[in-house]
PDB file of C-alpha atoms in Angstrom:
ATOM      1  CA  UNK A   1    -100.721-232.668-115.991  1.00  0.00           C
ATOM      2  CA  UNK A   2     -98.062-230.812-113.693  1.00  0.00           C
ATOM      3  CA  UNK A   3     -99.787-227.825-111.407  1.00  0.00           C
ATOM      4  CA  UNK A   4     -97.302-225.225-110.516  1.00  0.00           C
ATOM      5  CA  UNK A   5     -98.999-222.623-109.134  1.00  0.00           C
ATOM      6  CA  UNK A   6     -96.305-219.905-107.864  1.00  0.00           C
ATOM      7  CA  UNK A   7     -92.950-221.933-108.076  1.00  0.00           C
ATOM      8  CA  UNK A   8     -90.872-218.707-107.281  1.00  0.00           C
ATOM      9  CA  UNK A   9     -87.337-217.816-109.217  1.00  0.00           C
ATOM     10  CA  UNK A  10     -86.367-221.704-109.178  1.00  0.00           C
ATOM     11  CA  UNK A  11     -89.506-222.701-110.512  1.00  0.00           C
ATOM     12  CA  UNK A  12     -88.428-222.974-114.024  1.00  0.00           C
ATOM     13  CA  UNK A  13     -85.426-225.339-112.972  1.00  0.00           C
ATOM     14  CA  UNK A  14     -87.635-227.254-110.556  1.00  0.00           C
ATOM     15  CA  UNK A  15     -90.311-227.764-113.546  1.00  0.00           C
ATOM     16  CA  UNK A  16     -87.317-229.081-115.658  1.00  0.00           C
ATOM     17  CA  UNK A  17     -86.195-231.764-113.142  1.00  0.00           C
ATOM     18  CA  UNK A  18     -89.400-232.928-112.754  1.00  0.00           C
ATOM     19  CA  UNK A  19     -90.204-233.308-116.582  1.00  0.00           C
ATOM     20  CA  UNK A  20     -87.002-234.746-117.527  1.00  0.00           C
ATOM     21  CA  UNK A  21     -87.291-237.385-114.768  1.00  0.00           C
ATOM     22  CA  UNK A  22     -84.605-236.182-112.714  1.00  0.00           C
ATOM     23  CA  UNK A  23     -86.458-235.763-109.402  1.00  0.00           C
ATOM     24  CA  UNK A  24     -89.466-237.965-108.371  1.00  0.00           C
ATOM     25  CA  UNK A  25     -92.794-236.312-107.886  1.00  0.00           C
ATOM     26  CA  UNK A  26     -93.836-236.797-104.933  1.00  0.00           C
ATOM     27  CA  UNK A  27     -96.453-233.687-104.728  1.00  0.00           C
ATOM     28  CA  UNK A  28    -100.066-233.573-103.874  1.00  0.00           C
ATOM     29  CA  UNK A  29    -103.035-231.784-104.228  1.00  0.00           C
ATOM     30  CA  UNK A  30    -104.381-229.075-101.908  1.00  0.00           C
ATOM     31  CA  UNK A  31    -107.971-229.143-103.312  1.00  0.00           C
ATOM     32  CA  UNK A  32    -110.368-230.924-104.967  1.00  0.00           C
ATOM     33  CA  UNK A  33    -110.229-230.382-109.136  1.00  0.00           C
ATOM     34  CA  UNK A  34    -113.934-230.415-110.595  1.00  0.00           C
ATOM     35  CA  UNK A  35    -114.702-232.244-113.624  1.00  0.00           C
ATOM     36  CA  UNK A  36    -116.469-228.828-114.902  1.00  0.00           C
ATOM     37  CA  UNK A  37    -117.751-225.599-113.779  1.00  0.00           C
ATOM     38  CA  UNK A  38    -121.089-227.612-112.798  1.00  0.00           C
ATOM     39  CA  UNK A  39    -119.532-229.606-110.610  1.00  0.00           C
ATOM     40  CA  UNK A  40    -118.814-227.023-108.526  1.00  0.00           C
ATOM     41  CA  UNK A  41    -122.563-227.171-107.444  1.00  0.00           C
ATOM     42  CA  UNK A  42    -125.642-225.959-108.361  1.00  0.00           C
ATOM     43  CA  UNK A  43    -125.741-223.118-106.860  1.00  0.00           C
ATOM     44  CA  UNK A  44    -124.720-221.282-109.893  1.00  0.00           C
ATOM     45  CA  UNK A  45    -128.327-221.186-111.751  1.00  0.00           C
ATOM     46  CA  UNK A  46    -126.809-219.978-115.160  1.00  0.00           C
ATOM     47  CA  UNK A  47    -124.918-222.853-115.345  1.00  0.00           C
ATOM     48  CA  UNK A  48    -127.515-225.492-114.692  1.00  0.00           C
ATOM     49  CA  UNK A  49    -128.352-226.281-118.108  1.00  0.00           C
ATOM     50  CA  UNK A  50    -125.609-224.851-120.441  1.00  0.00           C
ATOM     51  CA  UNK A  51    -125.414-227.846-123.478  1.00  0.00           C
ATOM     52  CA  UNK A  52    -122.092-229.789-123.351  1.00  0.00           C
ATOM     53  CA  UNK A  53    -121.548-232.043-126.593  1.00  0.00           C
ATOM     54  CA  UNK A  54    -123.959-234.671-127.148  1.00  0.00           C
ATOM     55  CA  UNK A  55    -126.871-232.581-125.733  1.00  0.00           C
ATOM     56  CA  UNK A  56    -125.602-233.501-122.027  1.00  0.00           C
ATOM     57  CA  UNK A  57    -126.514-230.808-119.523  1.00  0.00           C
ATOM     58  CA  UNK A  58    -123.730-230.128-116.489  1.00  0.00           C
ATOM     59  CA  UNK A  59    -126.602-231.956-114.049  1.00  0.00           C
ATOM     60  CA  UNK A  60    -125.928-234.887-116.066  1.00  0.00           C
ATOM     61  CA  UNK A  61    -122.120-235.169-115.024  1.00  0.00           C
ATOM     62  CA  UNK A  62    -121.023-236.910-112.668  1.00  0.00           C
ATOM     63  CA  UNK A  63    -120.795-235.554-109.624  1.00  0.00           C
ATOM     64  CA  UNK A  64    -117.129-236.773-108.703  1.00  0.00           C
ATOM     65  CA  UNK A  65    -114.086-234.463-108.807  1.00  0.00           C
ATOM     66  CA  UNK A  66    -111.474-235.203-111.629  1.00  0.00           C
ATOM     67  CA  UNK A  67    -109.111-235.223-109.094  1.00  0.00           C
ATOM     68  CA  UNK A  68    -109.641-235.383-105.722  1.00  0.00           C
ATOM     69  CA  UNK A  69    -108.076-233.661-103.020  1.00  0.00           C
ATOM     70  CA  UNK A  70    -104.457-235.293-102.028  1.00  0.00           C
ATOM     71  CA  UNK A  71    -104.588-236.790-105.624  1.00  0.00           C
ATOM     72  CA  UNK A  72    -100.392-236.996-106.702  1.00  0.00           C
ATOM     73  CA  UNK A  73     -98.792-239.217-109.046  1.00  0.00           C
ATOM     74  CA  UNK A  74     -94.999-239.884-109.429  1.00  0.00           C
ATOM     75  CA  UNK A  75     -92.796-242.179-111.459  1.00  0.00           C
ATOM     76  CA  UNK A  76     -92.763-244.975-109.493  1.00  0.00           C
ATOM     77  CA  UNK A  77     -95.563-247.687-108.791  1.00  0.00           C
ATOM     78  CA  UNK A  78     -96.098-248.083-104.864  1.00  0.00           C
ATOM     79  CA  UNK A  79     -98.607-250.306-103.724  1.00  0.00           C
ATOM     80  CA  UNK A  80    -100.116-250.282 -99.994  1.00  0.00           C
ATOM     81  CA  UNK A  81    -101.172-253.509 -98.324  1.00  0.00           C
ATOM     82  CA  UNK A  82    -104.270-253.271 -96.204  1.00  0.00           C
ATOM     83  CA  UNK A  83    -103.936-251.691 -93.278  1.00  0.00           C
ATOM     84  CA  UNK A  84    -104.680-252.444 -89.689  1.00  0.00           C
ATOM     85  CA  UNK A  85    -105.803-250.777 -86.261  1.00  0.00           C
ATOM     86  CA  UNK A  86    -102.941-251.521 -83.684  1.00  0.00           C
ATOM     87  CA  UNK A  87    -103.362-250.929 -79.545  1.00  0.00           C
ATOM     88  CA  UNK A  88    -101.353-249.218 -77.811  1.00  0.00           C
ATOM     89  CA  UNK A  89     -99.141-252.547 -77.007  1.00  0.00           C
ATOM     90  CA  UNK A  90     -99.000-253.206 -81.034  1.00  0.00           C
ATOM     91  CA  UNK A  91    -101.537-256.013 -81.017  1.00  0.00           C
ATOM     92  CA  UNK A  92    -104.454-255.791 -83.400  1.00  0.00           C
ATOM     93  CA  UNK A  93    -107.213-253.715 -81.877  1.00  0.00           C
ATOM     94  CA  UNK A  94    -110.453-256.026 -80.760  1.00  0.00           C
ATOM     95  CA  UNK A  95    -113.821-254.427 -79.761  1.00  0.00           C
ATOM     96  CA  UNK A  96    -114.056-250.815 -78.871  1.00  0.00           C
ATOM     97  CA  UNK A  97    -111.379-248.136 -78.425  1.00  0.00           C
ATOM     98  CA  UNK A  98    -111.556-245.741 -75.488  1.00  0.00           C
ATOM     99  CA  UNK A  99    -112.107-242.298 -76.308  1.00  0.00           C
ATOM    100  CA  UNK A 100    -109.031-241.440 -74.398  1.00  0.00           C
ATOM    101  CA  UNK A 101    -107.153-244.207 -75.839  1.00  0.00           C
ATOM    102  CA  UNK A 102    -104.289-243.726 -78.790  1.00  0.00           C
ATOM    103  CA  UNK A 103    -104.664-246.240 -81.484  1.00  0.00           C
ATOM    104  CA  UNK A 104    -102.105-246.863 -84.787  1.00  0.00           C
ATOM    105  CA  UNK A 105    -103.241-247.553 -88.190  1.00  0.00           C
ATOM    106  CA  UNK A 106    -100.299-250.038 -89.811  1.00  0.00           C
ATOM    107  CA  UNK A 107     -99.533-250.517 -93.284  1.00  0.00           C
ATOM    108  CA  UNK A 108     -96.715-251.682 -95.983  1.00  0.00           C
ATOM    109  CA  UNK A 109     -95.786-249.326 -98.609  1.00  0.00           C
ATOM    110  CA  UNK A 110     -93.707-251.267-101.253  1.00  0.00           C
ATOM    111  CA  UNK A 111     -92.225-249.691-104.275  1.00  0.00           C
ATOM    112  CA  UNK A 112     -92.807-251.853-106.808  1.00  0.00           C
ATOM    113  CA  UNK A 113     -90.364-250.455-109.927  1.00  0.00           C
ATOM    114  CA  UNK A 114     -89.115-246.996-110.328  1.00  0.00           C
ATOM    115  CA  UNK A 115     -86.995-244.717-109.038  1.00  0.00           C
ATOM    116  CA  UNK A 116     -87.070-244.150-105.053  1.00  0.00           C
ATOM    117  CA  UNK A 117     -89.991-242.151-104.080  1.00  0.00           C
ATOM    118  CA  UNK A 118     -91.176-240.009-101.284  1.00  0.00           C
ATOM    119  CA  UNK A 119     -95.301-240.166-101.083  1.00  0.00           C
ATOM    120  CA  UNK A 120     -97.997-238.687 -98.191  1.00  0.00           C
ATOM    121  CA  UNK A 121     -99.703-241.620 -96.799  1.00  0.00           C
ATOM    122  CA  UNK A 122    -103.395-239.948 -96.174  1.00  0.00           C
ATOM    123  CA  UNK A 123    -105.681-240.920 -93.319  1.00  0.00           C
ATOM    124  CA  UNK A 124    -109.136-240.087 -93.411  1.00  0.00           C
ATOM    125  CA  UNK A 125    -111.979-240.325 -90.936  1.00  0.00           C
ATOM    126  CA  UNK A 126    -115.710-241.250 -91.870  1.00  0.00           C
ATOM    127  CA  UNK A 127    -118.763-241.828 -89.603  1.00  0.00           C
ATOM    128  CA  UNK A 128    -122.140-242.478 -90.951  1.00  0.00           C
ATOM    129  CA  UNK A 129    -124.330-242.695 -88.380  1.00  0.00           C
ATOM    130  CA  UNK A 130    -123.906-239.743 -85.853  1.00  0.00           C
ATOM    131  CA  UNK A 131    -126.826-237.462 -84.294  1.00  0.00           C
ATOM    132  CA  UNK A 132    -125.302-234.672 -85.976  1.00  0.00           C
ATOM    133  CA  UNK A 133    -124.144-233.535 -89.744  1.00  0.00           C
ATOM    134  CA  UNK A 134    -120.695-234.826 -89.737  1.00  0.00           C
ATOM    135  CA  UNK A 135    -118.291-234.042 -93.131  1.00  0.00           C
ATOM    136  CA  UNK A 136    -118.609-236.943 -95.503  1.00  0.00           C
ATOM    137  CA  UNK A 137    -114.722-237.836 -94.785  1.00  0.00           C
ATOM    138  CA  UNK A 138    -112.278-236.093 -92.924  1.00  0.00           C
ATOM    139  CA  UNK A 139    -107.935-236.008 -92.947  1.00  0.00           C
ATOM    140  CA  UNK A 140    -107.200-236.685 -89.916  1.00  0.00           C
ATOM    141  CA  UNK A 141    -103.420-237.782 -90.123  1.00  0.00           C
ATOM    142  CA  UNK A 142    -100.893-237.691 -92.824  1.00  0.00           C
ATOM    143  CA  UNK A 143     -96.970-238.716 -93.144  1.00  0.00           C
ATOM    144  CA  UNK A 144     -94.455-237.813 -95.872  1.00  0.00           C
ATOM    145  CA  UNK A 145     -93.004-241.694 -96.168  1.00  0.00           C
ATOM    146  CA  UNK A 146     -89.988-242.468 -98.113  1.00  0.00           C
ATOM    147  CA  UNK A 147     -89.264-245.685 -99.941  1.00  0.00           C
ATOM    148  CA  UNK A 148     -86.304-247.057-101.813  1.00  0.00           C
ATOM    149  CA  UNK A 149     -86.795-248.576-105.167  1.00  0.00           C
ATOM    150  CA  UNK A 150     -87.319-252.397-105.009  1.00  0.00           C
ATOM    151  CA  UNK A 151     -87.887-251.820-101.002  1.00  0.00           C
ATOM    152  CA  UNK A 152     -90.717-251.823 -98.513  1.00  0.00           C
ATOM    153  CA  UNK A 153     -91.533-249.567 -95.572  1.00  0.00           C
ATOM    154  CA  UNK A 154     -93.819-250.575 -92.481  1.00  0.00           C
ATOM    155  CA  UNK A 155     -95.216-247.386 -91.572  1.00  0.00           C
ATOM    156  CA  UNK A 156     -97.151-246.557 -88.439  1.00  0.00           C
ATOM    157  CA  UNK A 157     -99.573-243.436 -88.329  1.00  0.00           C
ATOM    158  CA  UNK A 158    -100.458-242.512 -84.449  1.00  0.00           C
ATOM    159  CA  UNK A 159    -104.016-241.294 -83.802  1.00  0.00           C
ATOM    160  CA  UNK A 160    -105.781-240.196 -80.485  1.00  0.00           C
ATOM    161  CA  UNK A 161    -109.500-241.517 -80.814  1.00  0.00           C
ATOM    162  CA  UNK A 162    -110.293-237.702 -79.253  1.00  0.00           C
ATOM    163  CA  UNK A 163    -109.643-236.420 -82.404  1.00  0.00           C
ATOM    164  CA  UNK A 164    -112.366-238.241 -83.692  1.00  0.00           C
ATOM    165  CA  UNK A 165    -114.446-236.287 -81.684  1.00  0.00           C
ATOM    166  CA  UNK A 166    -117.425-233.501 -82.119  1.00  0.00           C
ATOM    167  CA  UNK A 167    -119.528-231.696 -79.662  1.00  0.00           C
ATOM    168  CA  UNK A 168    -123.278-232.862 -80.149  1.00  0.00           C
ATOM    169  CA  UNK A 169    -126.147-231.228 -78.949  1.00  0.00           C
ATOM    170  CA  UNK A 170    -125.251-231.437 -75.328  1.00  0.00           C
ATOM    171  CA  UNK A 171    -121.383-230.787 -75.352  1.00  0.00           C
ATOM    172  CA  UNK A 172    -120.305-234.180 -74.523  1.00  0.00           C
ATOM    173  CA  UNK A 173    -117.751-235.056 -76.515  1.00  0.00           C
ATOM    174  CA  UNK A 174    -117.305-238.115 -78.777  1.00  0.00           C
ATOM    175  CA  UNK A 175    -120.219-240.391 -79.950  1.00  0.00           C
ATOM    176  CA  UNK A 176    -119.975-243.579 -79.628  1.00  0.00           C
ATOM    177  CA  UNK A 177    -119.931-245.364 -82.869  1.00  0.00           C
ATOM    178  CA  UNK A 178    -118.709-247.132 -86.026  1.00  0.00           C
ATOM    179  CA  UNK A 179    -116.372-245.098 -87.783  1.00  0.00           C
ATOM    180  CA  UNK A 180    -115.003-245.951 -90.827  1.00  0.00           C
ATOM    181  CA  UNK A 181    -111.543-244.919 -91.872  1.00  0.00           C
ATOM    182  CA  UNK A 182    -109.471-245.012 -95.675  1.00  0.00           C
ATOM    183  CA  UNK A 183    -106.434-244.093 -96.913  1.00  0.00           C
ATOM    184  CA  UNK A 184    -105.399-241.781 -99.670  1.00  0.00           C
ATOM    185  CA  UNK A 185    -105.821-244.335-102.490  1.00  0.00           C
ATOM    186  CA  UNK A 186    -109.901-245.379-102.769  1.00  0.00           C
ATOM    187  CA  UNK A 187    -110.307-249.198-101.436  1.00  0.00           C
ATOM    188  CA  UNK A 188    -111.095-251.079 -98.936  1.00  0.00           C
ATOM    189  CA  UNK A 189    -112.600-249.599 -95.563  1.00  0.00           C
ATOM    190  CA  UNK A 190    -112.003-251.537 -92.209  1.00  0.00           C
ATOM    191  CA  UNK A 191    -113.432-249.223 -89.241  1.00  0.00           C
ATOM    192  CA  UNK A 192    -113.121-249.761 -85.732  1.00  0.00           C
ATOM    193  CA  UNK A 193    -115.751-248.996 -82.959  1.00  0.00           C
ATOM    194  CA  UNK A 194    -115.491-246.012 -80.510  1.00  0.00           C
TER     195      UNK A 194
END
């Protein structure tokens, strides 16, 4: 599938480069794509039990987007090693982070075959336990990374541990904490303390 929403008066030229190979994808969606109209939620009461094939209702889908937000594909297979939590001296981050502190996630990205590529490297932020309603995960960082065929990049993604932060209840800030933390591609989920 190839979403071009307004591509403009080069659009037709840009779709062609794209299909025939010429240019890499390297694109990425802007917002979640639902796996039906129920997914959307149930707040839409007509739709709660409109019959899909097989008798299935739209409650009985699951509950996951088709594709996700950030979700991109492109013609060449890159593969991202699991990443790490760096100090401000580059030494692997042990015990809690300041909240004024600056901390860098580290990671490979290798294209494996293909042509070269350009991807966004995603970072999102996740805390679990927190006296407040927090999202379920959060982007907190991106970078547009480009790798040569055959090649691997070491990429380093700076993040202040204030933007971590919320106001609770009484307007102070941060909360201390585990927070968890993935990248775009679903996986593993080292976290580091606040």
């Amino acid at each position: 599938m190839l979403m071009a929403w307004r591509p403009g008066a080069e659009g037709g030229t840009a779709l062609m480069n794209l299909l025939t190979g010429r240019v890499n994808p390297s694109g990425h969606l802007a917002v979640s794509w639902p796996r039906s109209a129920g997914g959307i939620g149930s707040q839409v009461p007509y739709l709660q039990q409109f019959q899909l094939h097989h008798r299935e209702t739209y409650q009985e889908q699951p509950s996951t987007p088709l594709f996700r937000f950030g979700f991109g594909l492109s013609y060449s297979n890159l593969s991202i090693t699991k990443p790490v939590v760096l100090d401000q001296h580059g030494a692997l981050l042990n015990g809690p982070a300041d909240k004024n502190a600056t901390v860098w996630v580290g990671l490979n990205l290798t294209n494996l075959w293909g042509p070269d590529a350009t991807t966004v490297v995603q970072l999102y932020f996740q805390q679990t336990t927190a006296p407040v309603i927090r999202y379920y995960q959060q982007l907190v960082r991106y970078q547009r990374v480009a790798v040569a065929r055959n090649s691997t990049v070491e990429v380093r993604i700076e993040l202040a541990v204030a933007a971590l932060s919320f106001w609770n209840n009484r307007q102070d800030g941060a909360v201390p904490g585990e927070v968890g933390w993935q990248l775009g591609e679903p996986g593993e989920q080292p976290s580091f303390k606040l």
